[in-house]
Tab-separated table of C-alpha atoms in Angstrom:
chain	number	residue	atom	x	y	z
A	30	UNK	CA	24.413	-8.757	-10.358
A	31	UNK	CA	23.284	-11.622	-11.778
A	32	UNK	CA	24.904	-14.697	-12.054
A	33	UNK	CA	24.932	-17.053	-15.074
A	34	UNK	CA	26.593	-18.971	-17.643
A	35	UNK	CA	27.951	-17.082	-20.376
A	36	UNK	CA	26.428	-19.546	-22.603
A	37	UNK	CA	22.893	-19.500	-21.700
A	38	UNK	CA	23.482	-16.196	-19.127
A	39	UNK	CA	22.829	-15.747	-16.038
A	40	UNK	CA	4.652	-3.813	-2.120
A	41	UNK	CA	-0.627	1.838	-2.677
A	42	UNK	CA	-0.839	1.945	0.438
A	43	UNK	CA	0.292	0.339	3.329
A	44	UNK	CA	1.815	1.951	6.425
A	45	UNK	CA	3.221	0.688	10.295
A	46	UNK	CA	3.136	-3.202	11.006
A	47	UNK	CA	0.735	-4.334	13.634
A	48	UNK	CA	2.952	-6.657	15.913
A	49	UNK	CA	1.112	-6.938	18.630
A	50	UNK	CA	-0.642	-3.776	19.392
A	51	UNK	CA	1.087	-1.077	16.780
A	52	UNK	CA	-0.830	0.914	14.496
A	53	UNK	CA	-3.635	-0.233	12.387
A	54	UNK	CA	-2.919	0.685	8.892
A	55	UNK	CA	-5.682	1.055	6.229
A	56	UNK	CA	-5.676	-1.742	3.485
A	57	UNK	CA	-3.780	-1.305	0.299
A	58	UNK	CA	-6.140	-0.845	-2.870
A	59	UNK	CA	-5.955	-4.346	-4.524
A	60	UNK	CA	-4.982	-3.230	-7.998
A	61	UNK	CA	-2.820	0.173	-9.268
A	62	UNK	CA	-2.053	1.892	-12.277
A	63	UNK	CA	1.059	2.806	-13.517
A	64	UNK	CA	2.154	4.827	-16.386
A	65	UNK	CA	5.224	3.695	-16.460
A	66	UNK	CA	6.123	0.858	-19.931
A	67	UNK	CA	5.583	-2.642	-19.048
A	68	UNK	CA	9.375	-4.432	-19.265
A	69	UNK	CA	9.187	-7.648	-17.676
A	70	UNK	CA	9.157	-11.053	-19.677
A	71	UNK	CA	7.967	-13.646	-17.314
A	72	UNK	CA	9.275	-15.392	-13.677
A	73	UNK	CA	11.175	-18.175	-15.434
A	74	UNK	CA	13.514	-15.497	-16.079
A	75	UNK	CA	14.194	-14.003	-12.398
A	76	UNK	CA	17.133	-15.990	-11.087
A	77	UNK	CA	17.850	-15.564	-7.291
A	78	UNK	CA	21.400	-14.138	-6.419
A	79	UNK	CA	23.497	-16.449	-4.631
A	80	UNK	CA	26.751	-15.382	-3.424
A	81	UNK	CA	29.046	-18.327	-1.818
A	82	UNK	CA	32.598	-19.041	-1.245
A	83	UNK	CA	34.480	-20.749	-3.995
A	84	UNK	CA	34.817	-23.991	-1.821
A	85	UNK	CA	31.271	-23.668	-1.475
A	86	UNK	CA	30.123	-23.605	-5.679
A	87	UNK	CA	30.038	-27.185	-5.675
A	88	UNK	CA	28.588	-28.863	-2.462
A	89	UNK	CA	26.124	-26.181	-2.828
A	90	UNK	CA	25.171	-26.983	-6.419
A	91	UNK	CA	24.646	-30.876	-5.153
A	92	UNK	CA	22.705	-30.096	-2.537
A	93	UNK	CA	20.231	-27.464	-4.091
A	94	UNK	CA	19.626	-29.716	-7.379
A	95	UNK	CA	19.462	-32.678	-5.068
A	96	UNK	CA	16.345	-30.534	-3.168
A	97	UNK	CA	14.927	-29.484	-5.814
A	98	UNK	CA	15.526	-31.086	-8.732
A	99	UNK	CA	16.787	-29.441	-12.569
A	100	UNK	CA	20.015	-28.950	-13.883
A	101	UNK	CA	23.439	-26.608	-14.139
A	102	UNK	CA	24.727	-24.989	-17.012
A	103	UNK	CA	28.268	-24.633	-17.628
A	104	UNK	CA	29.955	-23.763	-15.135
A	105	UNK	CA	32.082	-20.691	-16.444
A	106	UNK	CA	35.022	-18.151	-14.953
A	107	UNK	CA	34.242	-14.665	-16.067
A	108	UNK	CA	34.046	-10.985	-14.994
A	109	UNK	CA	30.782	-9.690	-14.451
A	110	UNK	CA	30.759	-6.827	-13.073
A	111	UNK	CA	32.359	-3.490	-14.883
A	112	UNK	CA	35.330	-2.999	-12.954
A	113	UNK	CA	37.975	-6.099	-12.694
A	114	UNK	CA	36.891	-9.201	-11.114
A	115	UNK	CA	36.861	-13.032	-11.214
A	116	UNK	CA	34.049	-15.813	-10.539
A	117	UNK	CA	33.005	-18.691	-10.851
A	118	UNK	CA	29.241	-18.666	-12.922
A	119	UNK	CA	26.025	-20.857	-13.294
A	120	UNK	CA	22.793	-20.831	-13.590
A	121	UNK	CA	20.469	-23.635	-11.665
A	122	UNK	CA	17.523	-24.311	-13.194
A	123	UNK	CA	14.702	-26.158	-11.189
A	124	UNK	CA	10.989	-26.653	-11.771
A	125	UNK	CA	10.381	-24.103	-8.444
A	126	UNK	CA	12.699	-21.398	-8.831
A	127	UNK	CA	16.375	-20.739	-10.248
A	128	UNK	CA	19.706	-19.366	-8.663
A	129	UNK	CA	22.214	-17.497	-10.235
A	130	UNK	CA	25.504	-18.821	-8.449
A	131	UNK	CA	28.401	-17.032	-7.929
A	132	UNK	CA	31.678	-18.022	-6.149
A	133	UNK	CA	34.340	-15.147	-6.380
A	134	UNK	CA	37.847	-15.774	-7.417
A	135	UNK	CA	38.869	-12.165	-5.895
A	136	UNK	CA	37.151	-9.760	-4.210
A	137	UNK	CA	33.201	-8.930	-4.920
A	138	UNK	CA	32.942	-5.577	-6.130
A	139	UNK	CA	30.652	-2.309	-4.498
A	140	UNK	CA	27.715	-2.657	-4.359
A	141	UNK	CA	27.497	-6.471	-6.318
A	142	UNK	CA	26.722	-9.148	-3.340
A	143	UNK	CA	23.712	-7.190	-2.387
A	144	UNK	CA	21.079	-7.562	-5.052
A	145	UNK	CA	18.601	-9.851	-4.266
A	146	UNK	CA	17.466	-10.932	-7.704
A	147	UNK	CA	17.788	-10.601	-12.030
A	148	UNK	CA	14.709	-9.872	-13.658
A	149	UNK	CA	14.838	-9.990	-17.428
A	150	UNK	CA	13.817	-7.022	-19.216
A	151	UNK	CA	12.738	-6.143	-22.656
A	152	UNK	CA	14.766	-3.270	-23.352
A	153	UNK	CA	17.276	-2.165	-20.954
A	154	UNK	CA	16.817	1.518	-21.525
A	155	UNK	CA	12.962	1.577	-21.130
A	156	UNK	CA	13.380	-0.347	-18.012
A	157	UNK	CA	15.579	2.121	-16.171
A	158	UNK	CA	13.462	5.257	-17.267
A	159	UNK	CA	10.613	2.894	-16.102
A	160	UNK	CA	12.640	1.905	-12.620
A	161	UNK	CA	13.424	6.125	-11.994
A	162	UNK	CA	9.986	7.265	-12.975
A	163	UNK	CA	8.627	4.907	-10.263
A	164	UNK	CA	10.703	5.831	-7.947
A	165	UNK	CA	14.023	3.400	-7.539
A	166	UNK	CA	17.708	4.943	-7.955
A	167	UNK	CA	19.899	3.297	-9.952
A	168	UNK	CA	23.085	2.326	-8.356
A	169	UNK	CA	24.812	0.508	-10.939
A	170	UNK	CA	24.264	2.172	-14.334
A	171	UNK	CA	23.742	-0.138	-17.827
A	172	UNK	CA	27.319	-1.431	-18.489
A	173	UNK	CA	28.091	-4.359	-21.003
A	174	UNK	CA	28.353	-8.479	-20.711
A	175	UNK	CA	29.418	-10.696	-23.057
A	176	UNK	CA	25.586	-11.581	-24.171
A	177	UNK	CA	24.049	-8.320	-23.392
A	178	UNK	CA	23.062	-5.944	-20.315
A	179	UNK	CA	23.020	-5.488	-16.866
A	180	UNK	CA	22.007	-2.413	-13.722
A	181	UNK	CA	21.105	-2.668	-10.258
A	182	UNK	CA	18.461	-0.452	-9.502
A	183	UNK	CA	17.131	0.277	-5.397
A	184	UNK	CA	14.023	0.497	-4.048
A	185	UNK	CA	12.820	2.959	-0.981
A	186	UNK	CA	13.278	1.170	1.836
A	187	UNK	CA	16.960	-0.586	0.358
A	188	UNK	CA	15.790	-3.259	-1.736
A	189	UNK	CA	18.389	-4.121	-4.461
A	190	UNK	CA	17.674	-6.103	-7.507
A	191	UNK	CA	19.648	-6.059	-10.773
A	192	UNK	CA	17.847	-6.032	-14.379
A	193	UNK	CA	19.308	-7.809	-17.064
A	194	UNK	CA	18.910	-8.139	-21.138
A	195	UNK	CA	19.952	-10.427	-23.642
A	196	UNK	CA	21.165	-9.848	-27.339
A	197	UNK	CA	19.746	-13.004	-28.165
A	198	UNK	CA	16.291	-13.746	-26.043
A	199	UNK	CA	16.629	-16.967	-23.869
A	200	UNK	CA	13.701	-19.027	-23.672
A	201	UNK	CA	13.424	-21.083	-20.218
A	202	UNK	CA	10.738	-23.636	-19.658
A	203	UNK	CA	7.800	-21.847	-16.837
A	204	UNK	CA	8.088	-22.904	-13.467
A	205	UNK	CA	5.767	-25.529	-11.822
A	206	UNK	CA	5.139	-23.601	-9.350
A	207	UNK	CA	6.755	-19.316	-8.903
A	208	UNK	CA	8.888	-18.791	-6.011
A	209	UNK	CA	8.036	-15.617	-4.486
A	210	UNK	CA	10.419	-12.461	-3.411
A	211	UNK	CA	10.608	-12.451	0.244
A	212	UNK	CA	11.052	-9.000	0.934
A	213	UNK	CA	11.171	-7.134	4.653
A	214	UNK	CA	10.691	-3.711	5.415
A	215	UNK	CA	9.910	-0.884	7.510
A	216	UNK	CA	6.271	0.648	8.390
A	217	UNK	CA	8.588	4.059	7.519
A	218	UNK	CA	8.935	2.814	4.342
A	219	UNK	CA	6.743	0.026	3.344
A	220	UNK	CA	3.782	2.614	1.065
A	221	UNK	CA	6.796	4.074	-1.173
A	222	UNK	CA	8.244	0.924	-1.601
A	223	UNK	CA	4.843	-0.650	-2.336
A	224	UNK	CA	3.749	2.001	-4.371
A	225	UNK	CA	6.741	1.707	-6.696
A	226	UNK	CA	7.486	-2.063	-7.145
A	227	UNK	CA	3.716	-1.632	-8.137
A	228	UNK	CA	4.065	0.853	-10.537
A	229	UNK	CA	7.009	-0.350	-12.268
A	230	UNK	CA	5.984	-3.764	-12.631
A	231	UNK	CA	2.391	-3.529	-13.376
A	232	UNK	CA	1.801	-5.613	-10.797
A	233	UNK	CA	-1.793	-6.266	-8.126
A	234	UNK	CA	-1.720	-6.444	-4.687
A	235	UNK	CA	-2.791	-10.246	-4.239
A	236	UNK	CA	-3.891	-10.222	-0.470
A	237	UNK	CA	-2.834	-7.672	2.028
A	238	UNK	CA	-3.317	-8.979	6.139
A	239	UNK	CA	-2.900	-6.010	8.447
A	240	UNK	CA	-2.740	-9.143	11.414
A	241	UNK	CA	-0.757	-11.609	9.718
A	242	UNK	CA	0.400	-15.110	12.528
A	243	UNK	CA	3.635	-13.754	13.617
A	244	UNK	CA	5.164	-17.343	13.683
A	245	UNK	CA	6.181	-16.735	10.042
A	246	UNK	CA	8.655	-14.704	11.292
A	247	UNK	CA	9.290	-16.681	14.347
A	248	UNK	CA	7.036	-14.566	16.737
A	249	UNK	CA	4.241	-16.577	17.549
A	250	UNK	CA	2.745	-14.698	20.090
A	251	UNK	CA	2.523	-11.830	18.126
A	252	UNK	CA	0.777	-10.181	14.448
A	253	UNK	CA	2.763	-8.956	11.812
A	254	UNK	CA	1.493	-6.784	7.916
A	255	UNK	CA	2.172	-9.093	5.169
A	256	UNK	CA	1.140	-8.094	1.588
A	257	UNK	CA	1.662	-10.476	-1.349
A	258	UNK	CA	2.322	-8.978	-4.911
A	259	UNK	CA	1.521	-10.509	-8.184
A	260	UNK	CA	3.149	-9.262	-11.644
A	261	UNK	CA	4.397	-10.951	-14.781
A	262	UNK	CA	7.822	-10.649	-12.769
A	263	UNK	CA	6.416	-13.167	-10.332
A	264	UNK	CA	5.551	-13.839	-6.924
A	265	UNK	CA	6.783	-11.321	-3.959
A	266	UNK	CA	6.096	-11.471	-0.067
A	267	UNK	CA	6.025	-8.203	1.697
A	268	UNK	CA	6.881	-8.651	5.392
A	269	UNK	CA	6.134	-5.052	7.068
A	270	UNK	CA	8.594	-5.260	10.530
A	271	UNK	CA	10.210	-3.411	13.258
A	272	UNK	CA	12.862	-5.420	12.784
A	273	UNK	CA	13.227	-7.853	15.949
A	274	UNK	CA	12.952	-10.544	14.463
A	275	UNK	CA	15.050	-14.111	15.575
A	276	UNK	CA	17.399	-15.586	13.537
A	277	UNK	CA	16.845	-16.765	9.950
A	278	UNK	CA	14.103	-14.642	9.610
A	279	UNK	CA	15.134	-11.965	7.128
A	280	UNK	CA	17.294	-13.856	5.837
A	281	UNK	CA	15.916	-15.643	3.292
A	282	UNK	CA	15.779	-14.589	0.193
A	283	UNK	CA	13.033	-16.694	-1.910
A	284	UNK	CA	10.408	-19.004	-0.632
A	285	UNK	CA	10.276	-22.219	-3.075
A	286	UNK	CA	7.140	-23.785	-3.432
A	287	UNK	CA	6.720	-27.804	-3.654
A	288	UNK	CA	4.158	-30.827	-3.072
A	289	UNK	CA	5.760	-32.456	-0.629
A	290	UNK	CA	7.017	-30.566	2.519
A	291	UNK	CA	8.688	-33.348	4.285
A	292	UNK	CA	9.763	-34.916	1.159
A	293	UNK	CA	11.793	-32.096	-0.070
A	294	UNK	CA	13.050	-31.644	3.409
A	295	UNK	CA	14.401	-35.235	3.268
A	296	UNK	CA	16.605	-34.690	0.012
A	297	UNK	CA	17.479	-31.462	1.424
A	298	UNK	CA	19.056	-32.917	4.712
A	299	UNK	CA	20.380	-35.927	2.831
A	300	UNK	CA	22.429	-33.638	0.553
A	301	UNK	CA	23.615	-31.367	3.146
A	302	UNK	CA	21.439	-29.062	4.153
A	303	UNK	CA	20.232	-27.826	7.647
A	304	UNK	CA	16.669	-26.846	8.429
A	305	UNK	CA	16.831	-23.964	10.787
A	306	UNK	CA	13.095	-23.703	11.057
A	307	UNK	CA	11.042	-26.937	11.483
A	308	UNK	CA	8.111	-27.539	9.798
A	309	UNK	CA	4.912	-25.197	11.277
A	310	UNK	CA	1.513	-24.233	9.354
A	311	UNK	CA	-0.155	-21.314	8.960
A	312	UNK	CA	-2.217	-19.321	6.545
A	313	UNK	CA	-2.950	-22.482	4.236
A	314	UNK	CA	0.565	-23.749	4.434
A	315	UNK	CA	3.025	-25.479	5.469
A	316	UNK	CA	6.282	-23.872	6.033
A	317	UNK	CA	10.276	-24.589	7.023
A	318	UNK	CA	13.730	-22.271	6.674
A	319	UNK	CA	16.644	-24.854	5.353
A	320	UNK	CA	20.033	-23.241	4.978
A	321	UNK	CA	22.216	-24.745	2.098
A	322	UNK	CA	26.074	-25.227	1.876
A	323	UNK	CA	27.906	-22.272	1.479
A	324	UNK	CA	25.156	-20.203	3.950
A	325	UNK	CA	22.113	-19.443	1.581
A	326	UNK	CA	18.984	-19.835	3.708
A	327	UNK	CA	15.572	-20.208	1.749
A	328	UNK	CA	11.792	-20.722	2.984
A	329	UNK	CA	10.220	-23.901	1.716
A	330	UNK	CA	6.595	-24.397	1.883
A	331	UNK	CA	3.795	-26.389	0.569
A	332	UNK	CA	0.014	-25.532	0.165
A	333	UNK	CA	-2.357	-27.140	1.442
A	334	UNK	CA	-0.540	-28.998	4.555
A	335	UNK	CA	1.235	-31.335	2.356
Protein backbone atom coordinates (compact mmCIF):
# COMPACT_ATOMS: atom_id res chain seq x y z
CA UNK A 1 0.00 0.00 0.00
CA UNK A 2 1.35 3.09 -0.33
CA UNK A 3 1.62 5.61 2.06
CA UNK A 4 1.05 9.37 1.56
CA UNK A 5 -0.56 12.51 2.33
CA UNK A 6 -3.93 12.86 1.15
CA UNK A 7 -2.97 16.17 -0.06
CA UNK A 8 -0.13 15.53 -2.26
CA UNK A 9 -0.69 11.35 -1.94
CA UNK A 10 1.27 9.00 -1.06
CA UNK A 11 15.36 -9.22 -12.72
CA UNK A 12 15.78 -13.18 -19.38
CA UNK A 13 17.63 -15.29 -18.01
CA UNK A 14 19.30 -15.95 -15.01
CA UNK A 15 19.24 -19.18 -12.99
CA UNK A 16 21.11 -20.74 -9.44
CA UNK A 17 23.48 -18.25 -7.47
CA UNK A 18 27.11 -19.11 -7.45
CA UNK A 19 28.06 -18.82 -3.64
CA UNK A 20 30.96 -20.39 -3.52
CA UNK A 21 31.00 -23.30 -5.80
CA UNK A 22 27.06 -23.63 -6.99
CA UNK A 23 26.07 -23.67 -10.44
CA UNK A 24 27.30 -21.44 -13.11
CA UNK A 25 24.40 -19.85 -14.74
CA UNK A 26 24.55 -18.41 -18.31
CA UNK A 27 24.37 -14.50 -18.49
CA UNK A 28 21.10 -12.75 -18.88
CA UNK A 29 20.65 -11.04 -22.45
CA UNK A 30 21.31 -7.31 -21.64
CA UNK A 31 18.15 -5.89 -23.15
CA UNK A 32 14.33 -7.63 -23.64
CA UNK A 33 11.28 -6.97 -25.33
CA UNK A 34 8.06 -6.84 -24.03
CA UNK A 35 4.73 -6.50 -25.53
CA UNK A 36 3.20 -5.57 -22.79
CA UNK A 37 2.03 -1.15 -22.65
CA UNK A 38 4.60 0.92 -21.10
CA UNK A 39 2.84 2.44 -17.61
CA UNK A 40 5.44 3.84 -15.56
CA UNK A 41 5.99 7.73 -15.14
CA UNK A 42 9.39 8.15 -13.72
CA UNK A 43 11.43 7.11 -10.15
CA UNK A 44 10.54 10.38 -8.42
CA UNK A 45 7.31 8.78 -8.15
CA UNK A 46 8.20 5.25 -6.42
CA UNK A 47 7.97 5.92 -2.70
CA UNK A 48 9.42 3.13 -0.43
CA UNK A 49 6.86 1.50 2.06
CA UNK A 50 7.61 2.10 5.52
CA UNK A 51 5.61 0.52 8.11
CA UNK A 52 6.43 1.72 11.90
CA UNK A 53 4.75 1.91 15.15
CA UNK A 54 2.78 5.01 15.90
CA UNK A 55 5.37 6.05 18.65
CA UNK A 56 7.76 5.56 16.03
CA UNK A 57 6.12 8.25 13.02
CA UNK A 58 7.93 10.96 14.50
CA UNK A 59 11.53 10.13 15.76
CA UNK A 60 11.65 8.32 12.58
CA UNK A 61 10.65 11.26 10.39
CA UNK A 62 13.62 13.39 12.32
CA UNK A 63 16.00 11.08 11.86
CA UNK A 64 15.48 10.09 8.09
CA UNK A 65 15.13 13.93 6.94
CA UNK A 66 17.99 14.67 9.26
CA UNK A 67 20.08 11.79 6.97
CA UNK A 68 19.02 12.71 4.12
CA UNK A 69 17.76 15.83 3.78
CA UNK A 70 13.95 17.09 2.07
CA UNK A 71 10.82 17.59 3.60
CA UNK A 72 7.25 16.00 5.03
CA UNK A 73 3.98 16.65 3.84
CA UNK A 74 1.11 16.80 6.02
CA UNK A 75 0.97 14.53 8.17
CA UNK A 76 -2.69 13.06 7.78
CA UNK A 77 -5.04 10.18 9.64
CA UNK A 78 -6.86 8.25 7.00
CA UNK A 79 -7.93 4.76 5.81
CA UNK A 80 -6.09 3.41 3.09
CA UNK A 81 -6.69 0.34 2.54
CA UNK A 82 -10.41 -1.00 1.38
CA UNK A 83 -11.54 -2.62 4.37
CA UNK A 84 -11.63 -0.42 7.81
CA UNK A 85 -8.50 0.90 9.14
CA UNK A 86 -6.66 3.87 10.71
CA UNK A 87 -3.05 5.52 10.14
CA UNK A 88 -1.12 7.90 10.44
CA UNK A 89 0.20 9.21 6.57
CA UNK A 90 3.20 11.10 4.92
CA UNK A 91 5.16 11.26 2.34
CA UNK A 92 9.17 12.12 2.78
CA UNK A 93 10.59 13.61 0.10
CA UNK A 94 14.50 13.69 -0.20
CA UNK A 95 16.88 14.42 -3.06
CA UNK A 96 17.92 10.32 -2.92
CA UNK A 97 14.83 8.53 -2.55
CA UNK A 98 11.27 8.98 -0.80
CA UNK A 99 9.28 6.92 1.90
CA UNK A 100 5.81 6.54 2.17
CA UNK A 101 5.28 6.40 6.11
CA UNK A 102 2.78 4.72 7.77
CA UNK A 103 2.09 4.33 11.54
CA UNK A 104 -1.22 2.31 12.18
CA UNK A 105 -3.83 3.48 14.55
CA UNK A 106 -5.41 -0.24 14.53
CA UNK A 107 -4.50 -3.18 13.07
CA UNK A 108 -2.68 -3.36 9.40
CA UNK A 109 -4.84 -5.12 7.15
CA UNK A 110 -3.99 -8.68 4.86
CA UNK A 111 -1.79 -8.52 2.89
CA UNK A 112 -0.89 -4.35 3.37
CA UNK A 113 2.62 -4.26 5.45
CA UNK A 114 4.20 -6.39 2.84
CA UNK A 115 4.63 -4.38 -0.32
CA UNK A 116 7.84 -3.17 -0.79
CA UNK A 117 7.18 -0.12 -2.91
CA UNK A 118 4.36 2.45 -5.01
CA UNK A 119 5.13 2.94 -8.45
CA UNK A 120 2.97 5.49 -10.21
CA UNK A 121 1.19 4.40 -13.15
CA UNK A 122 -0.47 5.97 -16.08
CA UNK A 123 -3.62 4.25 -16.15
CA UNK A 124 -4.47 1.86 -13.53
CA UNK A 125 -6.29 -0.56 -15.75
CA UNK A 126 -3.54 -0.88 -18.46
CA UNK A 127 -1.11 -1.45 -15.74
CA UNK A 128 -2.74 -4.51 -14.22
CA UNK A 129 -3.49 -6.19 -17.71
CA UNK A 130 0.22 -5.17 -18.23
CA UNK A 131 1.32 -6.68 -14.53
CA UNK A 132 -0.91 -10.28 -15.44
CA UNK A 133 0.26 -10.53 -18.99
CA UNK A 134 3.85 -10.51 -17.62
CA UNK A 135 3.32 -12.71 -15.30
CA UNK A 136 2.54 -11.11 -11.56
CA UNK A 137 -0.90 -11.99 -9.68
CA UNK A 138 -2.68 -9.43 -8.35
CA UNK A 139 -3.42 -9.72 -4.74
CA UNK A 140 -5.13 -6.65 -3.98
CA UNK A 141 -7.50 -5.70 -6.82
CA UNK A 142 -7.99 -1.68 -7.99
CA UNK A 143 -10.11 -0.24 -5.09
CA UNK A 144 -10.61 3.62 -4.53
CA UNK A 145 -8.60 6.56 -2.42
CA UNK A 146 -9.55 9.77 -1.86
CA UNK A 147 -7.20 11.15 -4.91
CA UNK A 148 -7.33 8.16 -7.06
CA UNK A 149 -6.10 4.35 -7.26
CA UNK A 150 -4.35 1.75 -5.74
CA UNK A 151 -3.41 -2.63 -6.23
CA UNK A 152 -0.73 -4.70 -5.04
CA UNK A 153 0.37 -6.89 -7.58
CA UNK A 154 3.21 -10.12 -6.81
CA UNK A 155 5.93 -11.19 -8.55
CA UNK A 156 7.26 -15.06 -8.95
CA UNK A 157 9.42 -15.53 -6.41
CA UNK A 158 7.00 -13.22 -3.65
CA UNK A 159 7.90 -9.83 -4.44
CA UNK A 160 5.06 -7.39 -3.51
CA UNK A 161 4.79 -3.91 -4.73
CA UNK A 162 1.61 -1.80 -4.93
CA UNK A 163 0.76 0.52 -8.12
CA UNK A 164 -0.86 3.62 -7.62
CA UNK A 165 -2.74 6.52 -9.84
CA UNK A 166 -3.72 9.90 -9.35
CA UNK A 167 -6.90 11.87 -10.56
CA UNK A 168 -4.88 14.80 -10.68
CA UNK A 169 -1.02 13.96 -11.87
CA UNK A 170 1.56 14.99 -9.13
CA UNK A 171 4.63 16.41 -10.34
CA UNK A 172 7.77 15.72 -7.91
CA UNK A 173 11.12 17.27 -8.54
CA UNK A 174 13.79 14.06 -10.07
CA UNK A 175 16.02 12.67 -7.70
CA UNK A 176 19.77 13.58 -7.47
CA UNK A 177 20.64 10.50 -7.52
CA UNK A 178 17.72 6.97 -7.92
CA UNK A 179 17.68 4.70 -5.09
CA UNK A 180 17.55 1.29 -6.32
CA UNK A 181 15.03 -1.79 -5.35
CA UNK A 182 16.97 -4.18 -3.36
CA UNK A 183 15.37 -7.24 -4.16
CA UNK A 184 16.48 -11.08 -2.99
CA UNK A 185 15.55 -14.18 -4.44
CA UNK A 186 15.87 -17.69 -5.17
CA UNK A 187 18.03 -19.45 -8.11
CA UNK A 188 14.33 -21.45 -8.28
CA UNK A 189 12.92 -18.44 -9.10
CA UNK A 190 15.17 -15.69 -10.04
CA UNK A 191 14.59 -16.18 -14.52
CA UNK A 192 10.60 -15.81 -14.03
CA UNK A 193 10.94 -13.14 -11.81
CA UNK A 194 13.56 -11.48 -14.05
CA UNK A 195 11.84 -12.17 -17.04
CA UNK A 196 8.68 -10.42 -15.85
CA UNK A 197 9.78 -7.26 -13.90
CA UNK A 198 11.51 -6.96 -17.41
CA UNK A 199 8.71 -7.28 -19.43
CA UNK A 200 6.36 -5.23 -17.59
CA UNK A 201 8.51 -2.41 -17.07
CA UNK A 202 10.36 -2.12 -20.24
CA UNK A 203 13.23 -2.22 -18.48
CA UNK A 204 17.45 -3.48 -19.53
CA UNK A 205 19.43 -5.59 -17.66
CA UNK A 206 22.25 -3.00 -16.60
CA UNK A 207 25.10 -5.48 -15.52
CA UNK A 208 24.56 -9.04 -14.56
CA UNK A 209 27.84 -10.73 -12.28
CA UNK A 210 27.42 -14.48 -12.07
CA UNK A 211 30.52 -14.04 -9.10
CA UNK A 212 29.45 -11.05 -7.42
CA UNK A 213 31.99 -10.22 -3.63
CA UNK A 214 29.79 -11.94 -1.24
CA UNK A 215 30.57 -9.25 1.48
CA UNK A 216 27.54 -7.34 0.13
CA UNK A 217 25.61 -9.68 1.74
CA UNK A 218 27.88 -10.17 4.61
CA UNK A 219 29.69 -13.34 3.23
CA UNK A 220 32.99 -12.36 2.42
CA UNK A 221 34.50 -15.45 1.78
CA UNK A 222 32.13 -16.34 -0.61
CA UNK A 223 30.41 -15.21 -4.49
CA UNK A 224 27.00 -14.41 -4.87
CA UNK A 225 24.58 -13.53 -8.72
CA UNK A 226 23.71 -9.98 -8.62
CA UNK A 227 21.88 -8.41 -11.63
CA UNK A 228 21.04 -4.69 -11.70
CA UNK A 229 17.86 -3.50 -13.66
CA UNK A 230 17.29 -0.21 -15.26
CA UNK A 231 13.64 1.11 -16.33
CA UNK A 232 11.87 4.44 -16.26
CA UNK A 233 10.58 2.92 -12.81
CA UNK A 234 14.13 3.23 -11.54
CA UNK A 235 16.96 1.52 -10.18
CA UNK A 236 16.58 -2.32 -8.84
CA UNK A 237 19.31 -4.74 -7.31
CA UNK A 238 18.75 -8.37 -7.88
CA UNK A 239 20.49 -10.44 -5.17
CA UNK A 240 20.17 -14.26 -6.43
CA UNK A 241 20.59 -16.35 -2.75
CA UNK A 242 20.15 -19.52 -0.95
CA UNK A 243 19.11 -17.67 1.65
CA UNK A 244 21.84 -17.89 4.58
CA UNK A 245 22.50 -14.88 4.77
CA UNK A 246 23.49 -12.89 8.44
CA UNK A 247 21.50 -10.43 9.80
CA UNK A 248 20.42 -7.20 8.07
CA UNK A 249 21.01 -8.60 4.94
CA UNK A 250 17.61 -9.01 3.30
CA UNK A 251 16.37 -6.72 5.07
CA UNK A 252 16.73 -3.72 3.52
CA UNK A 253 14.55 -2.50 1.40
CA UNK A 254 16.22 0.46 -0.82
CA UNK A 255 19.81 1.36 -1.14
CA UNK A 256 20.10 5.39 -1.09
CA UNK A 257 22.74 6.79 -2.95
CA UNK A 258 24.87 9.99 -1.64
CA UNK A 259 28.38 11.89 -1.97
CA UNK A 260 29.49 11.54 1.17
CA UNK A 261 29.51 8.06 2.89
CA UNK A 262 30.76 9.03 6.23
CA UNK A 263 29.05 12.26 6.12
CA UNK A 264 25.62 10.93 5.81
CA UNK A 265 26.53 8.33 8.31
CA UNK A 266 27.31 11.15 10.80
CA UNK A 267 23.74 12.87 10.56
CA UNK A 268 22.38 9.51 10.54
CA UNK A 269 23.90 8.48 14.01
CA UNK A 270 23.43 12.00 15.34
CA UNK A 271 19.66 11.76 14.74
CA UNK A 272 19.23 8.35 15.96
CA UNK A 273 20.11 5.93 13.85
CA UNK A 274 22.28 2.71 14.19
CA UNK A 275 24.61 1.44 11.50
CA UNK A 276 24.42 -2.28 11.58
CA UNK A 277 26.93 -2.68 8.81
CA UNK A 278 30.12 -0.51 8.88
CA UNK A 279 31.41 1.03 6.10
CA UNK A 280 33.22 -1.73 3.45
CA UNK A 281 33.92 -1.23 -0.48
CA UNK A 282 33.38 -3.19 -3.18
CA UNK A 283 32.41 -3.14 -6.80
CA UNK A 284 33.14 0.76 -7.16
CA UNK A 285 31.54 1.61 -3.89
CA UNK A 286 31.33 2.26 -0.78
CA UNK A 287 28.70 0.69 1.25
CA UNK A 288 26.96 0.61 5.04
CA UNK A 289 23.33 -0.90 6.45
CA UNK A 290 21.92 1.93 9.07
CA UNK A 291 18.66 0.97 10.72
CA UNK A 292 16.32 4.00 11.54
CA UNK A 293 13.87 4.53 14.52
CA UNK A 294 10.98 2.56 14.42
CA UNK A 295 13.19 -0.64 12.72
CA UNK A 296 13.50 0.32 8.92
CA UNK A 297 16.98 -0.79 7.83
CA UNK A 298 18.32 0.75 4.45
CA UNK A 299 21.78 0.32 2.47
CA UNK A 300 23.66 3.55 2.01
CA UNK A 301 26.41 3.79 -0.40
CA UNK A 302 28.50 6.15 -2.30
CA UNK A 303 30.36 5.74 -5.70
CA UNK A 304 33.45 6.11 -6.13
CA UNK A 305 34.91 5.50 -2.40
CA UNK A 306 33.63 8.72 -1.18
Amino acid sequence: MRIKSLFLATIWSIGTLALGQLAFVAPVQARTTSNTAAVAVGSQYDTTHVYVASADVDPFVTSFLATFGGQSTKQVVATVTPTPSSTTSQLLQTPVGTVSLFGFKTGIPYPFGAERTGYLVTDMDTAITAARAAGADVIVSPFPDPIGRDAVIQWPGGVNMQLYWHTTPPAYAAFQTVPENRVYISPDRAATFIRSFVAFSHGKIASDDAHAPGIEIGRPNDTYRRIRIESTFGKMTVHVTDGHLPYPYGRELTGYEVTHLGDTLSKAKASGAKVLVEPYSSAGRDAALVQFPGGYIAEIHAVGGK
